[in-house]
CSV table of N, CA and C in Angstrom, one decimal:
chain,number,residue,atom,x,y,z
A,1,UNK,N,0.8,-1.2,0.0
A,1,UNK,CA,0.0,0.0,0.0
A,1,UNK,C,0.8,1.3,0.0
A,2,UNK,N,1.9,1.2,0.7
A,2,UNK,CA,2.8,2.3,0.7
A,2,UNK,C,3.3,2.7,-0.7
A,3,UNK,N,3.6,1.7,-1.5
A,3,UNK,CA,4.0,2.0,-2.9
A,3,UNK,C,2.8,2.6,-3.7
A,4,UNK,N,1.6,2.1,-3.4
A,4,UNK,CA,0.5,2.6,-4.0
A,4,UNK,C,0.2,4.1,-3.6
A,5,UNK,N,0.4,4.4,-2.3
A,5,UNK,CA,0.2,5.7,-1.8
A,5,UNK,C,1.3,6.6,-2.3
A,6,UNK,N,2.5,6.0,-2.4
A,6,UNK,CA,3.6,6.8,-3.0
A,6,UNK,C,3.3,7.2,-4.5
A,7,UNK,N,2.8,6.2,-5.2
A,7,UNK,CA,2.4,6.5,-6.6
A,7,UNK,C,1.4,7.5,-6.7
A,8,UNK,N,0.4,7.5,-5.8
A,8,UNK,CA,-0.7,8.5,-5.8
A,8,UNK,C,-0.1,9.9,-5.5
A,9,UNK,N,0.8,9.9,-4.5
A,9,UNK,CA,1.4,11.1,-4.1
A,9,UNK,C,2.2,11.7,-5.3
A,10,UNK,N,2.9,10.9,-6.0
A,10,UNK,CA,3.7,11.3,-7.2
A,10,UNK,C,2.7,11.9,-8.2
A,11,UNK,N,1.6,11.1,-8.5
A,11,UNK,CA,0.7,11.6,-9.4
A,11,UNK,C,0.1,13.0,-9.0
A,12,UNK,N,-0.2,13.1,-7.7
A,12,UNK,CA,-0.8,14.4,-7.2
A,12,UNK,C,0.3,15.5,-7.4
A,13,UNK,N,1.5,15.2,-7.1
A,13,UNK,CA,2.6,16.2,-7.2
A,13,UNK,C,2.7,16.6,-8.7
A,14,UNK,N,2.7,15.6,-9.6
A,14,UNK,CA,2.8,15.8,-11.0
A,14,UNK,C,1.7,16.7,-11.5
A,15,UNK,N,0.5,16.4,-11.0
A,15,UNK,CA,-0.7,17.1,-11.4
A,15,UNK,C,-0.6,18.6,-10.9
A,16,UNK,N,-0.1,18.7,-9.7
A,16,UNK,CA,0.1,20.1,-9.2
A,16,UNK,C,1.1,20.9,-10.0
A,17,UNK,N,2.2,20.2,-10.4
A,17,UNK,CA,3.2,20.9,-11.2
A,17,UNK,C,2.7,21.3,-12.6
A,18,UNK,N,1.9,20.4,-13.1
A,18,UNK,CA,1.3,20.7,-14.4
A,18,UNK,C,0.3,21.9,-14.3
A,19,UNK,N,-0.5,21.9,-13.2
A,19,UNK,CA,-1.4,23.0,-12.9
A,19,UNK,C,-0.6,24.3,-12.8
A,20,UNK,N,0.5,24.2,-12.1
A,20,UNK,CA,1.3,25.4,-11.9
A,20,UNK,C,1.9,25.9,-13.2
A,21,UNK,N,2.3,25.0,-14.0
A,21,UNK,CA,2.9,25.3,-15.3
A,21,UNK,C,1.8,25.9,-16.2
A,22,UNK,N,0.6,25.4,-16.1
A,22,UNK,CA,-0.5,26.0,-16.9
A,22,UNK,C,-0.9,27.4,-16.5
A,23,UNK,N,-0.9,27.6,-15.2
A,23,UNK,CA,-1.1,28.9,-14.6
A,23,UNK,C,-0.1,29.9,-15.1
A,24,UNK,N,1.2,29.4,-15.0
A,24,UNK,CA,2.3,30.3,-15.4
A,24,UNK,C,2.2,30.6,-16.9
A,25,UNK,N,1.8,29.6,-17.7
A,25,UNK,CA,1.7,29.8,-19.2
A,25,UNK,C,0.6,30.8,-19.4
A,26,UNK,N,-0.6,30.7,-18.7
A,26,UNK,CA,-1.7,31.6,-18.9
A,26,UNK,C,-1.3,33.1,-18.5
A,27,UNK,N,-0.5,33.2,-17.4
A,27,UNK,CA,0.0,34.5,-17.0
A,27,UNK,C,0.9,35.1,-18.1
A,28,UNK,N,1.8,34.3,-18.6
A,28,UNK,CA,2.7,34.7,-19.7
A,28,UNK,C,1.9,35.1,-20.9
A,29,UNK,N,0.9,34.3,-21.3
A,29,UNK,CA,0.1,34.6,-22.4
A,29,UNK,C,-0.7,35.9,-22.2
A,30,UNK,N,-1.2,36.2,-21.0
A,30,UNK,CA,-1.9,37.4,-20.7
A,30,UNK,C,-0.9,38.6,-20.8
A,31,UNK,N,0.3,38.4,-20.3
A,31,UNK,CA,1.3,39.5,-20.4
A,31,UNK,C,1.6,39.8,-21.8
A,32,UNK,N,1.8,38.7,-22.6
A,32,UNK,CA,2.1,38.9,-24.0
A,32,UNK,C,1.0,39.6,-24.8
A,33,UNK,N,-0.3,39.2,-24.5
A,33,UNK,CA,-1.4,39.9,-25.1
A,33,UNK,C,-1.5,41.4,-24.7
A,34,UNK,N,-1.2,41.6,-23.5
A,34,UNK,CA,-1.3,43.0,-23.0
A,34,UNK,C,-0.2,43.8,-23.7
A,35,UNK,N,1.0,43.2,-23.7
A,35,UNK,CA,2.2,43.9,-24.4
A,35,UNK,C,1.9,44.1,-25.9
A,36,UNK,N,1.3,43.1,-26.5
A,36,UNK,CA,1.0,43.3,-28.0
A,36,UNK,C,-0.1,44.4,-28.2
A,37,UNK,N,-1.0,44.4,-27.3
A,37,UNK,CA,-2.1,45.5,-27.4
A,37,UNK,C,-1.4,46.8,-27.2
A,38,UNK,N,-0.6,47.0,-26.2
A,38,UNK,CA,0.1,48.3,-26.0
A,38,UNK,C,1.0,48.7,-27.2
A,39,UNK,N,1.7,47.7,-27.8
A,39,UNK,CA,2.5,48.0,-29.0
A,39,UNK,C,1.6,48.4,-30.2
A,40,UNK,N,0.5,47.7,-30.3
A,40,UNK,CA,-0.4,48.0,-31.4
A,40,UNK,C,-1.0,49.4,-31.2
A,41,UNK,N,-1.4,49.8,-30.0
A,41,UNK,CA,-1.9,51.1,-29.7
A,41,UNK,C,-0.8,52.2,-30.0
A,42,UNK,N,0.4,51.9,-29.6
A,42,UNK,CA,1.5,52.8,-29.9
A,42,UNK,C,1.8,53.0,-31.4
A,43,UNK,N,1.7,51.9,-32.1
A,43,UNK,CA,1.9,51.9,-33.6
A,43,UNK,C,0.7,52.7,-34.2
A,44,UNK,N,-0.5,52.5,-33.8
A,44,UNK,CA,-1.6,53.2,-34.3
A,44,UNK,C,-1.5,54.7,-34.1
A,45,UNK,N,-1.1,55.0,-32.8
A,45,UNK,CA,-0.9,56.5,-32.5
A,45,UNK,C,0.2,57.1,-33.4
A,46,UNK,N,1.3,56.3,-33.6
A,46,UNK,CA,2.4,56.8,-34.5
A,46,UNK,C,1.9,57.0,-35.9
A,47,UNK,N,1.1,56.1,-36.4
A,47,UNK,CA,0.6,56.2,-37.8
A,47,UNK,C,-0.4,57.3,-37.9
A,48,UNK,N,-1.3,57.5,-36.9
A,48,UNK,CA,-2.2,58.6,-36.9
A,48,UNK,C,-1.5,59.9,-36.9
A,49,UNK,N,-0.5,60.1,-36.0
A,49,UNK,CA,0.3,61.4,-36.0
A,49,UNK,C,0.9,61.6,-37.3
A,50,UNK,N,1.5,60.6,-38.0
A,50,UNK,CA,2.1,60.7,-39.3
A,50,UNK,C,1.1,61.2,-40.3
A,51,UNK,N,-0.1,60.6,-40.3
A,51,UNK,CA,-1.1,60.9,-41.3
A,51,UNK,C,-1.6,62.3,-41.1
A,52,UNK,N,-1.8,62.7,-39.8
A,52,UNK,CA,-2.2,64.1,-39.5
A,52,UNK,C,-1.2,65.1,-39.9
A,53,UNK,N,0.1,64.8,-39.8
A,53,UNK,CA,1.1,65.7,-40.2
A,53,UNK,C,1.1,65.9,-41.7
A,54,UNK,N,0.9,64.7,-42.4
A,54,UNK,CA,0.8,64.8,-43.9
A,54,UNK,C,-0.4,65.6,-44.3
A,55,UNK,N,-1.5,65.4,-43.6
A,55,UNK,CA,-2.7,66.2,-43.9
A,55,UNK,C,-2.5,67.7,-43.7
A,56,UNK,N,-1.9,68.0,-42.6
A,56,UNK,CA,-1.7,69.4,-42.3
A,56,UNK,C,-0.8,70.1,-43.4
A,57,UNK,N,0.2,69.3,-43.8
A,57,UNK,CA,1.1,69.8,-44.9
A,57,UNK,C,0.4,70.0,-46.2
A,58,UNK,N,-0.5,69.1,-46.6
A,58,UNK,CA,-1.3,69.2,-47.8
A,58,UNK,C,-2.3,70.4,-47.6
A,59,UNK,N,-2.9,70.5,-46.4
A,59,UNK,CA,-3.8,71.5,-46.2
A,59,UNK,C,-3.1,72.9,-46.3
A,60,UNK,N,-2.0,73.0,-45.7
A,60,UNK,CA,-1.2,74.3,-45.8
A,60,UNK,C,-0.9,74.6,-47.2
A,61,UNK,N,-0.5,73.6,-48.0
A,61,UNK,CA,-0.2,73.9,-49.4
A,61,UNK,C,-1.4,74.3,-50.2
A,62,UNK,N,-2.5,73.7,-50.0
A,62,UNK,CA,-3.7,74.0,-50.7
A,62,UNK,C,-4.2,75.4,-50.2
A,63,UNK,N,-4.3,75.6,-48.9
A,63,UNK,CA,-4.8,76.9,-48.4
A,63,UNK,C,-3.8,78.0,-48.7
A,64,UNK,N,-2.6,77.7,-48.8
A,64,UNK,CA,-1.6,78.7,-49.2
A,64,UNK,C,-1.8,79.2,-50.6
A,65,UNK,N,-2.1,78.2,-51.5
A,65,UNK,CA,-2.3,78.6,-52.9
A,65,UNK,C,-3.7,79.3,-53.0
A,66,UNK,N,-4.7,78.9,-52.2
A,66,UNK,CA,-5.9,79.6,-52.2
A,66,UNK,C,-5.8,81.0,-51.7
A,67,UNK,N,-4.9,81.2,-50.7
A,67,UNK,CA,-4.6,82.5,-50.2
A,67,UNK,C,-4.0,83.4,-51.3
A,68,UNK,N,-3.1,82.8,-52.1
A,68,UNK,CA,-2.5,83.6,-53.2
A,68,UNK,C,-3.6,83.9,-54.2
A,69,UNK,N,-4.5,83.0,-54.5
A,69,UNK,CA,-5.5,83.3,-55.5
A,69,UNK,C,-6.4,84.4,-55.0
A,70,UNK,N,-6.7,84.4,-53.7
A,70,UNK,CA,-7.6,85.4,-53.1
A,70,UNK,C,-6.9,86.8,-53.3
A,71,UNK,N,-5.6,86.8,-53.0
A,71,UNK,CA,-4.9,88.1,-53.1
A,71,UNK,C,-4.9,88.6,-54.5
A,72,UNK,N,-4.7,87.6,-55.5
A,72,UNK,CA,-4.6,88.0,-56.9
A,72,UNK,C,-6.0,88.5,-57.3
A,73,UNK,N,-7.1,87.8,-56.9
A,73,UNK,CA,-8.4,88.3,-57.3
A,73,UNK,C,-8.7,89.6,-56.7
A,74,UNK,N,-8.3,89.8,-55.5
A,74,UNK,CA,-8.5,91.1,-54.8
A,74,UNK,C,-7.8,92.2,-55.6
A,75,UNK,N,-6.6,91.9,-56.0
A,75,UNK,CA,-5.8,92.9,-56.7
A,75,UNK,C,-6.4,93.2,-58.1
A,76,UNK,N,-6.9,92.2,-58.8
A,76,UNK,CA,-7.6,92.4,-60.1
A,76,UNK,C,-8.9,93.2,-59.9
A,77,UNK,N,-9.6,93.0,-58.8
A,77,UNK,CA,-10.8,93.7,-58.6
A,77,UNK,C,-10.5,95.2,-58.3
A,78,UNK,N,-9.5,95.4,-57.5
A,78,UNK,CA,-9.2,96.8,-57.2
A,78,UNK,C,-8.7,97.5,-58.5
A,79,UNK,N,-8.0,96.9,-59.3
A,79,UNK,CA,-7.5,97.5,-60.6
A,79,UNK,C,-8.7,97.8,-61.5
A,80,UNK,N,-9.7,96.9,-61.6
A,80,UNK,CA,-10.9,97.1,-62.4
A,80,UNK,C,-11.7,98.3,-61.9
A,81,UNK,N,-11.9,98.3,-60.6
A,81,UNK,CA,-12.6,99.4,-60.0
A,81,UNK,C,-11.9,100.8,-60.3
A,82,UNK,N,-10.6,100.8,-60.1
A,82,UNK,CA,-9.8,102.0,-60.4
A,82,UNK,C,-10.0,102.4,-61.9
A,83,UNK,N,-9.9,101.5,-62.8
A,83,UNK,CA,-10.1,101.8,-64.2
A,83,UNK,C,-11.5,102.3,-64.5
A,84,UNK,N,-12.5,101.7,-63.9
A,84,UNK,CA,-13.9,102.2,-64.1
A,84,UNK,C,-14.1,103.6,-63.6
A,85,UNK,N,-13.5,103.8,-62.4
A,85,UNK,CA,-13.6,105.2,-61.8
A,85,UNK,C,-12.9,106.2,-62.6
A,86,UNK,N,-11.8,105.9,-63.1
A,86,UNK,CA,-11.1,106.9,-64.0
A,86,UNK,C,-11.8,107.2,-65.3
A,87,UNK,N,-12.4,106.1,-65.9
A,87,UNK,CA,-13.2,106.3,-67.1
A,87,UNK,C,-14.4,107.1,-66.8
A,88,UNK,N,-15.0,106.8,-65.7
A,88,UNK,CA,-16.2,107.6,-65.3
A,88,UNK,C,-15.9,109.1,-65.2
A,89,UNK,N,-14.8,109.4,-64.5
A,89,UNK,CA,-14.5,110.8,-64.3
A,89,UNK,C,-14.1,111.5,-65.6
A,90,UNK,N,-13.4,110.7,-66.5
A,90,UNK,CA,-13.0,111.3,-67.8
A,90,UNK,C,-14.2,111.6,-68.7
A,91,UNK,N,-15.1,110.7,-68.7
A,91,UNK,CA,-16.3,110.8,-69.6
A,91,UNK,C,-17.5,111.5,-69.0
A,92,UNK,N,-17.5,111.8,-67.8
A,92,UNK,CA,-18.7,112.4,-67.1
A,92,UNK,C,-19.0,113.7,-67.7
A,93,UNK,N,-18.1,114.6,-67.9
A,93,UNK,CA,-18.3,116.0,-68.4
A,93,UNK,C,-18.9,116.0,-69.8
A,94,UNK,N,-18.3,115.2,-70.7
A,94,UNK,CA,-18.9,115.2,-72.0
A,94,UNK,C,-20.3,114.6,-72.1
A,95,UNK,N,-20.5,113.5,-71.3
A,95,UNK,CA,-21.9,112.9,-71.2
A,95,UNK,C,-22.9,113.9,-70.7
A,96,UNK,N,-22.5,114.7,-69.6
A,96,UNK,CA,-23.5,115.6,-69.1
A,96,UNK,C,-23.8,116.7,-70.1
A,97,UNK,N,-22.8,117.1,-70.9
A,97,UNK,CA,-23.1,118.1,-71.9
A,97,UNK,C,-24.0,117.6,-73.0
A,98,UNK,N,-23.8,116.3,-73.4
A,98,UNK,CA,-24.7,115.7,-74.4
A,98,UNK,C,-26.1,115.6,-73.9
A,99,UNK,N,-26.2,115.1,-72.6
A,99,UNK,CA,-27.6,115.0,-72.0
A,99,UNK,C,-28.3,116.4,-72.0
A,100,UNK,N,-27.6,117.4,-71.5
A,100,UNK,CA,-28.2,118.7,-71.3
A,100,UNK,C,-28.5,119.3,-72.7
A,101,UNK,N,-27.7,119.1,-73.7
A,101,UNK,CA,-28.0,119.6,-75.0
A,101,UNK,C,-29.2,118.9,-75.6
A,102,UNK,N,-29.3,117.5,-75.4
A,102,UNK,CA,-30.5,116.8,-75.9
A,102,UNK,C,-31.8,117.3,-75.2
A,103,UNK,N,-31.7,117.7,-74.0
A,103,UNK,CA,-32.9,118.1,-73.2
A,103,UNK,C,-33.2,119.5,-73.5
A,104,UNK,N,-32.2,120.4,-73.4
A,104,UNK,CA,-32.4,121.8,-73.5
A,104,UNK,C,-32.5,122.4,-74.9
A,105,UNK,N,-31.7,121.9,-75.8
A,105,UNK,CA,-31.7,122.4,-77.2
A,105,UNK,C,-32.8,121.8,-78.0
A,106,UNK,N,-33.9,122.5,-78.0
A,106,UNK,CA,-35.1,122.0,-78.7
A,106,UNK,C,-35.2,122.7,-80.1
A,107,UNK,N,-35.3,122.0,-81.1
A,107,UNK,CA,-35.5,122.6,-82.5
A,107,UNK,C,-37.0,122.2,-82.9
A,108,UNK,N,-37.9,123.2,-82.8
A,108,UNK,CA,-39.2,122.8,-83.2
A,108,UNK,C,-39.3,122.7,-84.7
A,109,UNK,N,-39.5,121.5,-85.2
A,109,UNK,CA,-39.6,121.3,-86.6
A,109,UNK,C,-40.9,120.6,-86.8
A,110,UNK,N,-41.5,120.7,-88.0
A,110,UNK,CA,-42.7,120.0,-88.4
A,110,UNK,C,-42.3,118.6,-88.8
A,111,UNK,N,-43.0,117.7,-88.3
A,111,UNK,CA,-42.7,116.3,-88.6
A,111,UNK,C,-43.0,116.0,-90.1
A,112,UNK,N,-42.2,115.2,-90.7
A,112,UNK,CA,-42.3,115.0,-92.2
A,112,UNK,C,-43.7,114.3,-92.5
A,113,UNK,N,-44.3,113.6,-91.6
A,113,UNK,CA,-45.5,113.0,-91.9
A,113,UNK,C,-46.7,113.9,-91.7
A,114,UNK,N,-46.5,115.0,-91.2
A,114,UNK,CA,-47.6,115.9,-90.9
A,114,UNK,C,-48.2,116.4,-92.2
A,115,UNK,N,-49.5,116.4,-92.4
A,115,UNK,CA,-50.1,116.9,-93.6
A,115,UNK,C,-50.9,118.1,-93.2
A,116,UNK,N,-50.6,119.0,-94.0
A,116,UNK,CA,-51.3,120.3,-93.7
A,116,UNK,C,-52.7,120.3,-94.3
A,117,UNK,N,-53.6,120.7,-93.5
A,117,UNK,CA,-55.0,120.6,-94.0
A,117,UNK,C,-55.2,121.7,-95.1
A,118,UNK,N,-55.7,121.3,-96.2
A,118,UNK,CA,-55.9,122.3,-97.3
A,118,UNK,C,-57.3,122.7,-97.4
């Protein structure tokens, strides 16, 4: 019986060691999963920062060129307004004279279609 109880004791000890190894393996697996998750999060953050930086660069390039276009359009508009104003001032006097002469200088003529009653 003692050999049988010794065999049972050995089996129990072997079972306990196997259980301990399984627990240890589960802990290592949990640590590895946690570490892999942290590494993935760090990699995702790095990728996100890189893409945001590229986006900001492209946005700056596009907005910068739009800013140049806005300045160019503003300059063209100012030039057009300046030209129109100078043309207005140059031609205003002669147009006023033409309008006043058309209104004030009346030549009473008989219309060519008018028939004189005989």
